[in-house]
PDB file of N, CA and C in Angstrom:
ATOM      1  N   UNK A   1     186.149 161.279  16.513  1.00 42.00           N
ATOM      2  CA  UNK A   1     187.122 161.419  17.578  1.00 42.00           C
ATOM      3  C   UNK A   1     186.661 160.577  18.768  1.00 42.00           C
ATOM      4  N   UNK A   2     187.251 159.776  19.353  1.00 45.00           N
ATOM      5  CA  UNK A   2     187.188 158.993  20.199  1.00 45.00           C
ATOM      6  C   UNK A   2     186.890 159.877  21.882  1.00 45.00           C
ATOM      7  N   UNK A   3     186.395 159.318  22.892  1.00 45.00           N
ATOM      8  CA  UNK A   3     186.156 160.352  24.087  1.00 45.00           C
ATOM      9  C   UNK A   3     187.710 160.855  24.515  1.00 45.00           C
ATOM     10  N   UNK A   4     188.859 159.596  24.698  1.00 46.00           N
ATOM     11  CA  UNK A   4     190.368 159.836  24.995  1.00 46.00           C
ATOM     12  C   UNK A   4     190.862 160.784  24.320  1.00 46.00           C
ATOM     13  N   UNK A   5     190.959 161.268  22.870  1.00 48.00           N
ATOM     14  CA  UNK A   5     191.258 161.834  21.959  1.00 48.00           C
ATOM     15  C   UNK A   5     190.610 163.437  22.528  1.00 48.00           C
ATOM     16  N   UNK A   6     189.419 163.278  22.544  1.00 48.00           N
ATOM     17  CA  UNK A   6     188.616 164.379  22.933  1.00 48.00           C
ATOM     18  C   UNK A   6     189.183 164.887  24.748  1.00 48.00           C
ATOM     19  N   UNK A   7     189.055 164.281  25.172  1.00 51.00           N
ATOM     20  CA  UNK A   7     189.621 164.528  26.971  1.00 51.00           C
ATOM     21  C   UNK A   7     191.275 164.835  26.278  1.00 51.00           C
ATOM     22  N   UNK A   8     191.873 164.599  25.818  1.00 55.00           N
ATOM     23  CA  UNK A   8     193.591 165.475  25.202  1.00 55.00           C
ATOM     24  C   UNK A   8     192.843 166.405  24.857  1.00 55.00           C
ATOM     25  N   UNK A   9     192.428 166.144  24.194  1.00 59.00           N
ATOM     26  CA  UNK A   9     192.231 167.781  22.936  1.00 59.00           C
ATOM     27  C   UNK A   9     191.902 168.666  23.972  1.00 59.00           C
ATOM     28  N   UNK A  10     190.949 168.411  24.723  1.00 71.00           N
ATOM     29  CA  UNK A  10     190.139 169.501  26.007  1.00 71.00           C
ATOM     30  C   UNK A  10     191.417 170.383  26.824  1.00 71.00           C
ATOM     31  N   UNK A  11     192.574 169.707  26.715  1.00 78.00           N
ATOM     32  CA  UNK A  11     193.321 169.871  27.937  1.00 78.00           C
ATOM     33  C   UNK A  11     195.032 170.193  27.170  1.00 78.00           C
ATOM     34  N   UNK A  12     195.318 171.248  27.148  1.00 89.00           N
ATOM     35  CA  UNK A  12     196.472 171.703  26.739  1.00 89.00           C
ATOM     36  C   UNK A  12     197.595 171.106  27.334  1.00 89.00           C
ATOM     37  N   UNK A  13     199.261 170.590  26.606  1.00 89.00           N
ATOM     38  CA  UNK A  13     199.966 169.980  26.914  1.00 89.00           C
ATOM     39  C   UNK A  13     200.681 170.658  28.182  1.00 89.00           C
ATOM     40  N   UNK A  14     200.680 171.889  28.299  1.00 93.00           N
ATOM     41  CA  UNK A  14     201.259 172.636  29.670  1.00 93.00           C
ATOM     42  C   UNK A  14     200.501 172.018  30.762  1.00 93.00           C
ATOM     43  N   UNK A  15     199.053 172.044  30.418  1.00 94.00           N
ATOM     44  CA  UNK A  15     197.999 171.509  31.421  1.00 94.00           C
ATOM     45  C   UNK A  15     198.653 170.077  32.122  1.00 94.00           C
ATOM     46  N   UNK A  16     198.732 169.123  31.131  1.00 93.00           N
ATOM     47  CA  UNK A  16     198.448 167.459  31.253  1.00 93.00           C
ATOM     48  C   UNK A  16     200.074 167.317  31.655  1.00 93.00           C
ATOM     49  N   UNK A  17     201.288 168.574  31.426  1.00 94.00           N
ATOM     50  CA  UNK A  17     202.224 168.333  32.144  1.00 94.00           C
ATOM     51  C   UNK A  17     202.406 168.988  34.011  1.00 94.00           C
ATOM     52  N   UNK A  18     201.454 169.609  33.860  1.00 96.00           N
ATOM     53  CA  UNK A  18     201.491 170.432  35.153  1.00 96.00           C
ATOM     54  C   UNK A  18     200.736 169.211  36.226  1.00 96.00           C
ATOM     55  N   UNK A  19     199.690 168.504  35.579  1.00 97.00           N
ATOM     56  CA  UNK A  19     199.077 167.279  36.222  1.00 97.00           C
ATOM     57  C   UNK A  19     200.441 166.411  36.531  1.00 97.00           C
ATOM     58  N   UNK A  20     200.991 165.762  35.923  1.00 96.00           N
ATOM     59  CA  UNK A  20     202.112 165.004  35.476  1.00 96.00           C
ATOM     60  C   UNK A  20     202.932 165.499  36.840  1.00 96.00           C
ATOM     61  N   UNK A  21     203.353 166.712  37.019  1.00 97.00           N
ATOM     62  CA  UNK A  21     204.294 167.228  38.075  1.00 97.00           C
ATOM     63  C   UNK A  21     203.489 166.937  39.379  1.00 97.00           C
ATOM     64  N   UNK A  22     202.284 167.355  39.077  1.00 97.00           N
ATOM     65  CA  UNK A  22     201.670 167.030  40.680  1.00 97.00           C
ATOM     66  C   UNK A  22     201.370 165.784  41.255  1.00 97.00           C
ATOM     67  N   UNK A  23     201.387 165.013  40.582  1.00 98.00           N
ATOM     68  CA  UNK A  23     201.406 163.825  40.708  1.00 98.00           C
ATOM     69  C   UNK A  23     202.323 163.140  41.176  1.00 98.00           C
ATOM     70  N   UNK A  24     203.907 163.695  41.465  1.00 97.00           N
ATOM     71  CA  UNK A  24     204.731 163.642  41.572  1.00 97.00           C
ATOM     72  C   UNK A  24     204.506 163.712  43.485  1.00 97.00           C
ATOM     73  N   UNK A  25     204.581 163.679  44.681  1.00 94.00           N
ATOM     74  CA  UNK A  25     204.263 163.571  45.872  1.00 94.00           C
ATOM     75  C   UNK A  25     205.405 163.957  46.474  1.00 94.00           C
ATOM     76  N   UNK A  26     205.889 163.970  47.674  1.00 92.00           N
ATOM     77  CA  UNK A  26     206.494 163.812  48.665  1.00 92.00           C
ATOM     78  C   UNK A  26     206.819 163.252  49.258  1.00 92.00           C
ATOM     79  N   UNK A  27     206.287 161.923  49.278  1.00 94.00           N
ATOM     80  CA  UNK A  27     206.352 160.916  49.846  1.00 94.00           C
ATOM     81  C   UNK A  27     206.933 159.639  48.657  1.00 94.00           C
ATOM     82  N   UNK A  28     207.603 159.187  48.782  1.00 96.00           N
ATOM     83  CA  UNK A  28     208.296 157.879  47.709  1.00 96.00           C
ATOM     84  C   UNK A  28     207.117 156.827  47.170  1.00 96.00           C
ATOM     85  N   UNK A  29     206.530 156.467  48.973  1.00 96.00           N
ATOM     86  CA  UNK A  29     205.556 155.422  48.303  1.00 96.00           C
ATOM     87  C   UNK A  29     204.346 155.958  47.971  1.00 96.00           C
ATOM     88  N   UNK A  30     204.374 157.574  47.938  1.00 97.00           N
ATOM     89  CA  UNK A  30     202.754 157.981  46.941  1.00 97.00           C
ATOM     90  C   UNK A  30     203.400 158.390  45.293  1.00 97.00           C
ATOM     91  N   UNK A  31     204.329 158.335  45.036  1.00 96.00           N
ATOM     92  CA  UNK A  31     204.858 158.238  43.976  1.00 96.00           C
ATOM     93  C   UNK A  31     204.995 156.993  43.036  1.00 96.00           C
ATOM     94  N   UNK A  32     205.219 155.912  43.470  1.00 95.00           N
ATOM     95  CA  UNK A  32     204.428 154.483  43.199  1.00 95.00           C
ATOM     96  C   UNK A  32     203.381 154.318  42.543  1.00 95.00           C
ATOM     97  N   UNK A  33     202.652 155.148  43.525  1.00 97.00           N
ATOM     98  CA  UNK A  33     200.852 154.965  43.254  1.00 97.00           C
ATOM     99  C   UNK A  33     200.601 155.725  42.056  1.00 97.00           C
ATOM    100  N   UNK A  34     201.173 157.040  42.235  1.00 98.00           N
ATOM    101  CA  UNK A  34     200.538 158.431  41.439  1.00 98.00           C
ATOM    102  C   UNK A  34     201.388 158.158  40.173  1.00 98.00           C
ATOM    103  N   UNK A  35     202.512 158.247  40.076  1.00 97.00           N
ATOM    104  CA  UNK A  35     203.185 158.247  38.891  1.00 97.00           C
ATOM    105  C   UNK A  35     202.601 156.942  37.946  1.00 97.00           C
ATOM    106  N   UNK A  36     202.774 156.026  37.887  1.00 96.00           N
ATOM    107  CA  UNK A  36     202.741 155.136  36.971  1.00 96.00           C
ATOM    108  C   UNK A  36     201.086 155.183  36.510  1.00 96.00           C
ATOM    109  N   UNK A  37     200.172 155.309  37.524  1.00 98.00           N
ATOM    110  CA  UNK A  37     198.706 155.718  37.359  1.00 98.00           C
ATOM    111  C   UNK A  37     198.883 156.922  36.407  1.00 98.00           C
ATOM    112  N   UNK A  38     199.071 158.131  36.278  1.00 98.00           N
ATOM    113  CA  UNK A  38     199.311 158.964  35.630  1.00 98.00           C
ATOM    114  C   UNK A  38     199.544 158.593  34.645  1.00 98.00           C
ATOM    115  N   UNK A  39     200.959 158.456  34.371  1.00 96.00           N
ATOM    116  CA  UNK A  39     201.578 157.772  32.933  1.00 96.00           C
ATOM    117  C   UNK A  39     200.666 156.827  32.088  1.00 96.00           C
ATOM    118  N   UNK A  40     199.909 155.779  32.785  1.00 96.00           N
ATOM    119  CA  UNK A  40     199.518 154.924  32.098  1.00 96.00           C
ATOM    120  C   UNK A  40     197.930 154.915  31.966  1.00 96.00           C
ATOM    121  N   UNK A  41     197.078 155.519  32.771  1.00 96.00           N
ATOM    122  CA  UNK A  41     195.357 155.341  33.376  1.00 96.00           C
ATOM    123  C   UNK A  41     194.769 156.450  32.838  1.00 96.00           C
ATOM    124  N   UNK A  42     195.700 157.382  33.478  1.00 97.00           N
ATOM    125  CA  UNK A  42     195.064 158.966  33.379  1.00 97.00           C
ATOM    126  C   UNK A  42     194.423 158.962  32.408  1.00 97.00           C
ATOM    127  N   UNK A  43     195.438 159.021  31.053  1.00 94.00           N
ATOM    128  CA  UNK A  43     194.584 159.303  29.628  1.00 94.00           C
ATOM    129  C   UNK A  43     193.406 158.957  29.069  1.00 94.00           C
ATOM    130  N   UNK A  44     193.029 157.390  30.280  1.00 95.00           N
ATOM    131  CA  UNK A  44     192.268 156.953  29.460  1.00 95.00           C
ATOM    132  C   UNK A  44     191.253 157.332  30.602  1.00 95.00           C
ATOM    133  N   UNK A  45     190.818 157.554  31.216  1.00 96.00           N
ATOM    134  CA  UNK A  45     189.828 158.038  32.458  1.00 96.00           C
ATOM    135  C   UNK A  45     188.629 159.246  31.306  1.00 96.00           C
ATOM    136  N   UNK A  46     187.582 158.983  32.224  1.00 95.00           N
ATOM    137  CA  UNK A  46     186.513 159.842  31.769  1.00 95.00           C
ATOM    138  C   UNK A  46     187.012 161.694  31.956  1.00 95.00           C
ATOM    139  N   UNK A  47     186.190 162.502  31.569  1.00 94.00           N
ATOM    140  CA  UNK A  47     186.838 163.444  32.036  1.00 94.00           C
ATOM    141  C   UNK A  47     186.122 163.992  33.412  1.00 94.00           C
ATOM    142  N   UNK A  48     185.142 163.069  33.937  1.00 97.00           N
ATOM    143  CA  UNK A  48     184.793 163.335  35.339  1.00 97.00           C
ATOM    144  C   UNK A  48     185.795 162.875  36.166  1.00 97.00           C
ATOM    145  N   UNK A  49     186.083 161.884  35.837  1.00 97.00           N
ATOM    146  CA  UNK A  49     187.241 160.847  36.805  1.00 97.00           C
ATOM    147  C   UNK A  49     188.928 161.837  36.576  1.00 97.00           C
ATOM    148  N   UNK A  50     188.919 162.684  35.907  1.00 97.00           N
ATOM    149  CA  UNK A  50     190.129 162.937  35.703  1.00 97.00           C
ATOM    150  C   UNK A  50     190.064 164.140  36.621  1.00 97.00           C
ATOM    151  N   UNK A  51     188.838 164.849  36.387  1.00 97.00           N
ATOM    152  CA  UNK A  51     188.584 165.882  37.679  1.00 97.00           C
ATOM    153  C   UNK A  51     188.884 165.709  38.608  1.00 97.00           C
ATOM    154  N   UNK A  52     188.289 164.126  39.012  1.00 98.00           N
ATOM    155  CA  UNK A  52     188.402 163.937  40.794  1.00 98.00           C
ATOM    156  C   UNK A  52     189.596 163.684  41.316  1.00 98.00           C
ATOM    157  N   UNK A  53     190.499 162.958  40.161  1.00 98.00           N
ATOM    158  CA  UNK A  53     191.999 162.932  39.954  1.00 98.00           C
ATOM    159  C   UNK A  53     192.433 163.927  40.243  1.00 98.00           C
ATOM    160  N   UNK A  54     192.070 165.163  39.338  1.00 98.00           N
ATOM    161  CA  UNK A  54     193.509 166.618  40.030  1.00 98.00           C
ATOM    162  C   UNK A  54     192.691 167.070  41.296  1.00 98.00           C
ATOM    163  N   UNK A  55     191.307 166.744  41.711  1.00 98.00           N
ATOM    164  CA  UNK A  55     191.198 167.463  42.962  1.00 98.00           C
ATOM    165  C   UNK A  55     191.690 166.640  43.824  1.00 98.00           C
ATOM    166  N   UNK A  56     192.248 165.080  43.668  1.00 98.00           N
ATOM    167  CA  UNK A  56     192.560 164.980  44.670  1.00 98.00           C
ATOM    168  C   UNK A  56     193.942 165.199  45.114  1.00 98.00           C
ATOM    169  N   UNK A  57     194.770 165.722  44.326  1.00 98.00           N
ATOM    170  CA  UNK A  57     195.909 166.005  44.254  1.00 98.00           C
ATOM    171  C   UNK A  57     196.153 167.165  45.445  1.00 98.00           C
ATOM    172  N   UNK A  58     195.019 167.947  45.662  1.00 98.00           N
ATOM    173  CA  UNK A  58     194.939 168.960  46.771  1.00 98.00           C
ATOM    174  C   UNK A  58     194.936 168.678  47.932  1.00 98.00           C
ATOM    175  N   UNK A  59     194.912 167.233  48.167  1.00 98.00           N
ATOM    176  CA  UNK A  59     195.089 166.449  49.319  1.00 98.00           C
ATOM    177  C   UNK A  59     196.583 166.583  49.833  1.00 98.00           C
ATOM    178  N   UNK A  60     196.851 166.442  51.081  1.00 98.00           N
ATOM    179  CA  UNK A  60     197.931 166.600  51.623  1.00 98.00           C
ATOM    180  C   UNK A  60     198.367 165.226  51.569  1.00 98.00           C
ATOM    181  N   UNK A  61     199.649 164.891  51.692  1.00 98.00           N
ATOM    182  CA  UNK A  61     200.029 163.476  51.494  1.00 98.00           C
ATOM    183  C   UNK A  61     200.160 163.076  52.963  1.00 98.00           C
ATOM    184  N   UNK A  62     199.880 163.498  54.199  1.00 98.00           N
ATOM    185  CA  UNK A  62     199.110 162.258  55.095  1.00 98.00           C
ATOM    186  C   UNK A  62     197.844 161.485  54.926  1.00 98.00           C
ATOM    187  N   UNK A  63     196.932 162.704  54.592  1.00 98.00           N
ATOM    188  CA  UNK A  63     195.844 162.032  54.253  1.00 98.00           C
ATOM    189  C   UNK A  63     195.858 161.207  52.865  1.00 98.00           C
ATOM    190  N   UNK A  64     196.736 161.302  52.299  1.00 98.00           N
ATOM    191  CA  UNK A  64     196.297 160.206  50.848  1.00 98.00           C
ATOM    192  C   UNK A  64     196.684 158.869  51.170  1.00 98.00           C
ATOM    193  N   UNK A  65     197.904 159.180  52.436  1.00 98.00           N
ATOM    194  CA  UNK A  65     198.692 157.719  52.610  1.00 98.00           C
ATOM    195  C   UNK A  65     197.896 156.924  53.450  1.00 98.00           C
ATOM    196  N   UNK A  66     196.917 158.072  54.543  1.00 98.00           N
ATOM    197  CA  UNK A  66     195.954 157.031  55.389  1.00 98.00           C
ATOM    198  C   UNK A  66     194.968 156.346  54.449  1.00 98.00           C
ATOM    199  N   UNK A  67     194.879 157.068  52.877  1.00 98.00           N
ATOM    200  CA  UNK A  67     193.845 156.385  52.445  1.00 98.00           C
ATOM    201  C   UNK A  67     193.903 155.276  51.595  1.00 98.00           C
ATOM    202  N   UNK A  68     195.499 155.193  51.096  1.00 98.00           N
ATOM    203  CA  UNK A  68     195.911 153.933  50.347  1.00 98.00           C
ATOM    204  C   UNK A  68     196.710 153.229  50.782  1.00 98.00           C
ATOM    205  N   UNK A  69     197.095 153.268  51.839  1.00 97.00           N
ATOM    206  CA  UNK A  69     197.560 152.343  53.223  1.00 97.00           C
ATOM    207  C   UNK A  69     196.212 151.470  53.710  1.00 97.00           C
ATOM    208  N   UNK A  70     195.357 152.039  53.429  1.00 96.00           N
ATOM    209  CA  UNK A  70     194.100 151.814  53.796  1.00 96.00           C
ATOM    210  C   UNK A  70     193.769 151.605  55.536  1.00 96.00           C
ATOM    211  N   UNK A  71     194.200 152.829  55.822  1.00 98.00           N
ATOM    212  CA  UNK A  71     194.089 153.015  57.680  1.00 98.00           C
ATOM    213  C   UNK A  71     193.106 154.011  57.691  1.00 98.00           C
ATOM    214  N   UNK A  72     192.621 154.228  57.242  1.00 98.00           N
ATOM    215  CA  UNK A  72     190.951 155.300  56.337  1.00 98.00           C
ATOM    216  C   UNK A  72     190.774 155.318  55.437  1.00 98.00           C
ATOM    217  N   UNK A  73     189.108 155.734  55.176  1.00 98.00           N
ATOM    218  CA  UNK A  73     188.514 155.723  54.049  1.00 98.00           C
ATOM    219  C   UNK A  73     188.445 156.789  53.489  1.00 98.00           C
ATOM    220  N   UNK A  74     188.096 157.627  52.090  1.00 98.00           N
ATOM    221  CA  UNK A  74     187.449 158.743  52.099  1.00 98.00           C
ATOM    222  C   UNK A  74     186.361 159.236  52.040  1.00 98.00           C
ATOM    223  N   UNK A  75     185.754 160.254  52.685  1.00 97.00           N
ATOM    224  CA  UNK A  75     184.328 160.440  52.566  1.00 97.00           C
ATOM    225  C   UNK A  75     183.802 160.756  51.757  1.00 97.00           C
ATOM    226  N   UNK A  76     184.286 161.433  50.944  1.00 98.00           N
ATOM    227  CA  UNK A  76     183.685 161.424  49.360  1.00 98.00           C
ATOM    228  C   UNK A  76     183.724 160.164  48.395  1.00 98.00           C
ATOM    229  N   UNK A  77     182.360 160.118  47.846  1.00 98.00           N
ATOM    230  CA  UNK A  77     182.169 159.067  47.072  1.00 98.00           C
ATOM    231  C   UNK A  77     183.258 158.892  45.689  1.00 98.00           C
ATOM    232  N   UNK A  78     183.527 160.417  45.180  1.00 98.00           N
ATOM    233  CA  UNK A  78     183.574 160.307  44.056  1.00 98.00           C
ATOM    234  C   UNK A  78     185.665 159.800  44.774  1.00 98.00           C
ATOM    235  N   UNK A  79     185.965 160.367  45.530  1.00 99.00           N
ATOM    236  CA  UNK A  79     187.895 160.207  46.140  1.00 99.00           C
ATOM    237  C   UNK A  79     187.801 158.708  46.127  1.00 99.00           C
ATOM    238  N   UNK A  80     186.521 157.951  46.673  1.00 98.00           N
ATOM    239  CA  UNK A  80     187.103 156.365  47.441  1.00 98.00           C
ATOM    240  C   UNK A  80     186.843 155.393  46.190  1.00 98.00           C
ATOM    241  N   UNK A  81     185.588 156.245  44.802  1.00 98.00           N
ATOM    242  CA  UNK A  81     185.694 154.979  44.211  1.00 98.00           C
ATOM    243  C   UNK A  81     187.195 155.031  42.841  1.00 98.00           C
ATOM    244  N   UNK A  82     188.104 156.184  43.206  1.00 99.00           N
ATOM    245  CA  UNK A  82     189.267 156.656  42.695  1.00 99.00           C
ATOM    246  C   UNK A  82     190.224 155.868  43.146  1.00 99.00           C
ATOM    247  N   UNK A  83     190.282 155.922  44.496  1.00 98.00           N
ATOM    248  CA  UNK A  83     191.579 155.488  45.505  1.00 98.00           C
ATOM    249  C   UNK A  83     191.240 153.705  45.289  1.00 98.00           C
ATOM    250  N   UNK A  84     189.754 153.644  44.778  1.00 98.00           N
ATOM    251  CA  UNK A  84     189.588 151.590  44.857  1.00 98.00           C
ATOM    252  C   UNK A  84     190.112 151.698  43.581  1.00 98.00           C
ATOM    253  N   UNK A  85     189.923 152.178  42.261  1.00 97.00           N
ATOM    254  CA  UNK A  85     190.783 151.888  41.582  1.00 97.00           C
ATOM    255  C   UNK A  85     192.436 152.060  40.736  1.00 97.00           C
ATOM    256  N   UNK A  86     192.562 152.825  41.901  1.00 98.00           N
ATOM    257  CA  UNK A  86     194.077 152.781  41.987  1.00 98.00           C
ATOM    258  C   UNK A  86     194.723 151.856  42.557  1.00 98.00           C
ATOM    259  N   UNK A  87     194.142 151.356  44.148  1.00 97.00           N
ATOM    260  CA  UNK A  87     194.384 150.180  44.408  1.00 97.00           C
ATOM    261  C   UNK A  87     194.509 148.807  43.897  1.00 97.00           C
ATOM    262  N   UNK A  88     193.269 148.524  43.299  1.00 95.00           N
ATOM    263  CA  UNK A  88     193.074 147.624  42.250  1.00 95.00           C
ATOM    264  C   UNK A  88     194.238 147.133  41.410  1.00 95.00           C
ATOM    265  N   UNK A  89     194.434 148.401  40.846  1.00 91.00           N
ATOM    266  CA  UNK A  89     195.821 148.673  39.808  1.00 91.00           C
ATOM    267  C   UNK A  89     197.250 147.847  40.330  1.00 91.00           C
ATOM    268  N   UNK A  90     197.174 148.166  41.925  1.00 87.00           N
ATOM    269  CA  UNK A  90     197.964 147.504  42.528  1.00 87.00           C
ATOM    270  C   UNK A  90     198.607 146.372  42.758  1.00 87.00           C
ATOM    271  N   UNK A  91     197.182 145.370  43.021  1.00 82.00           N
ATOM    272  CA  UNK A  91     197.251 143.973  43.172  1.00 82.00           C
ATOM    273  C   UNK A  91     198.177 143.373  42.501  1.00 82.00           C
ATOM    274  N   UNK A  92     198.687 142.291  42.765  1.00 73.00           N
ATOM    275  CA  UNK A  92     199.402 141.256  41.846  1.00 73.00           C
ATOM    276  C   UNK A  92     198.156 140.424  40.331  1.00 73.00           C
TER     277      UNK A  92
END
């Protein structure tokens, strides 16, 4: 079984849809970011990185937008090297 295979298996489909919903924002342009990341990254993420993923979901969406607007950083190591590669994702 592959680690991807194994990180599904870990995580029940109610689970990985309830992620799926939260990911979903309030804001249009954190929906941009979160949705298609979701759909397409998530699965394949470690299952540490997928942690830091739903905790950061507990973030309020000012603070996520100051942080991928990039008008702040985050102070946690494990949020900023998340939010660099979501950004990343971004680029042209």
């Amino acid at each position: 079984m592959t680690e991807v295979e194994q990180i599904d298996a870990d995580r029940s489909q109610e689970e990985i849809n309830r992620i799926g919903w939260r990911s979903r924002r309030g804001m249009a342009e954190l929906d941009i970011i979160f949705v298609p990341f979701f759909n397409e990254v998530f699965p394949h993420l470690s299952a540490e990185r997928q942690s830091t993923y739903i905790r950061m979901l507990d973030e309020e969406d000012p603070v996520l937008w100051e942080w991928f607007s990039e008008r702040a950083a985050p102070e946690d190591k494990d949020y900023f090297d998340l939010v660099s590669l979501m950004l990343r994702r971004l680029q042209p």
